XYZ file of C-alpha atoms in Angstrom:
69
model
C 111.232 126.300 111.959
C 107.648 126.758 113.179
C 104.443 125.472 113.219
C 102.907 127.946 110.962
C 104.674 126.281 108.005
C 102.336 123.337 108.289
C 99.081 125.474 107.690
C 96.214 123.728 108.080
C 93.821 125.990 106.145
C 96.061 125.927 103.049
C 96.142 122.217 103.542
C 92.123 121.972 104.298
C 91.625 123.798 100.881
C 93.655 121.574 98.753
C 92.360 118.843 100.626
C 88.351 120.083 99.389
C 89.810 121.109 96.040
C 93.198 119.168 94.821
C 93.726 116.145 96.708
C 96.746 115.165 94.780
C 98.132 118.484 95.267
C 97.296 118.740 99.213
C 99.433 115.292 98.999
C 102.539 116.200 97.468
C 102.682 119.755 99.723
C 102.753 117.650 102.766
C 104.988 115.195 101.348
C 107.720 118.197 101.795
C 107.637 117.309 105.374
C 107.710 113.780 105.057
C 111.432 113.688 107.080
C 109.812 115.179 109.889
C 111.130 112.774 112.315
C 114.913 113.780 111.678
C 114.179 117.197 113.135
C 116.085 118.396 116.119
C 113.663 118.558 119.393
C 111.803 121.026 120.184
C 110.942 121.226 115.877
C 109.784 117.478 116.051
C 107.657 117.757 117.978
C 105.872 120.031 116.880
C 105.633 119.297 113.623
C 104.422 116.084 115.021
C 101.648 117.290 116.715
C 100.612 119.639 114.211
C 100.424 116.753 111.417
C 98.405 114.959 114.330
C 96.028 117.603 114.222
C 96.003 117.820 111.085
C 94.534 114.490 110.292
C 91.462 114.787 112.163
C 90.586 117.574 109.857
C 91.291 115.829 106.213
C 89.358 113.994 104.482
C 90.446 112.843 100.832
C 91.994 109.468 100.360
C 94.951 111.099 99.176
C 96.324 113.276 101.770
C 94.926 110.802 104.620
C 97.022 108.191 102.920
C 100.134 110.545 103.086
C 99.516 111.527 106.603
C 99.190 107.647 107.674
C 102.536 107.114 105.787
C 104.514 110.023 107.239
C 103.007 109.704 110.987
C 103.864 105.549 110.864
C 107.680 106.090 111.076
């Protein structure tokens, strides 16, 4: 596992141009938390940073959702 497979340019793009879309991707990752350290965290931190940079409904929605647990 590795941070690259949460790419935030492929993620930005869908989030401009298929919210819905950007949504479900991420939703792949939305068992983050059962991980085994050091993968956690960083797929924690990289959904952190991730958020800052969205901006449809959609995939800010998801992101709340998975980053709650």
């Amino acid at each position: 596992w590795n941070t690259r497979h949460v790419d935030a340019t492929i993620q930005k793009y869908l989030d401009e141009k298929n919210p819905i879309v950007g949504s479900r991707l991420l939703q792949v990752l939305s068992r983050w938390y059962t991980l085994a350290e050091p993968q956690r965290t960083q797929v924690k931190t990289a959904l952190e940073a991730l958020k800052s940079q969205v901006k449809s409904k959609n995939v800010v929605e998801t992101l709340n959702s998975m980053l709650s647990v």
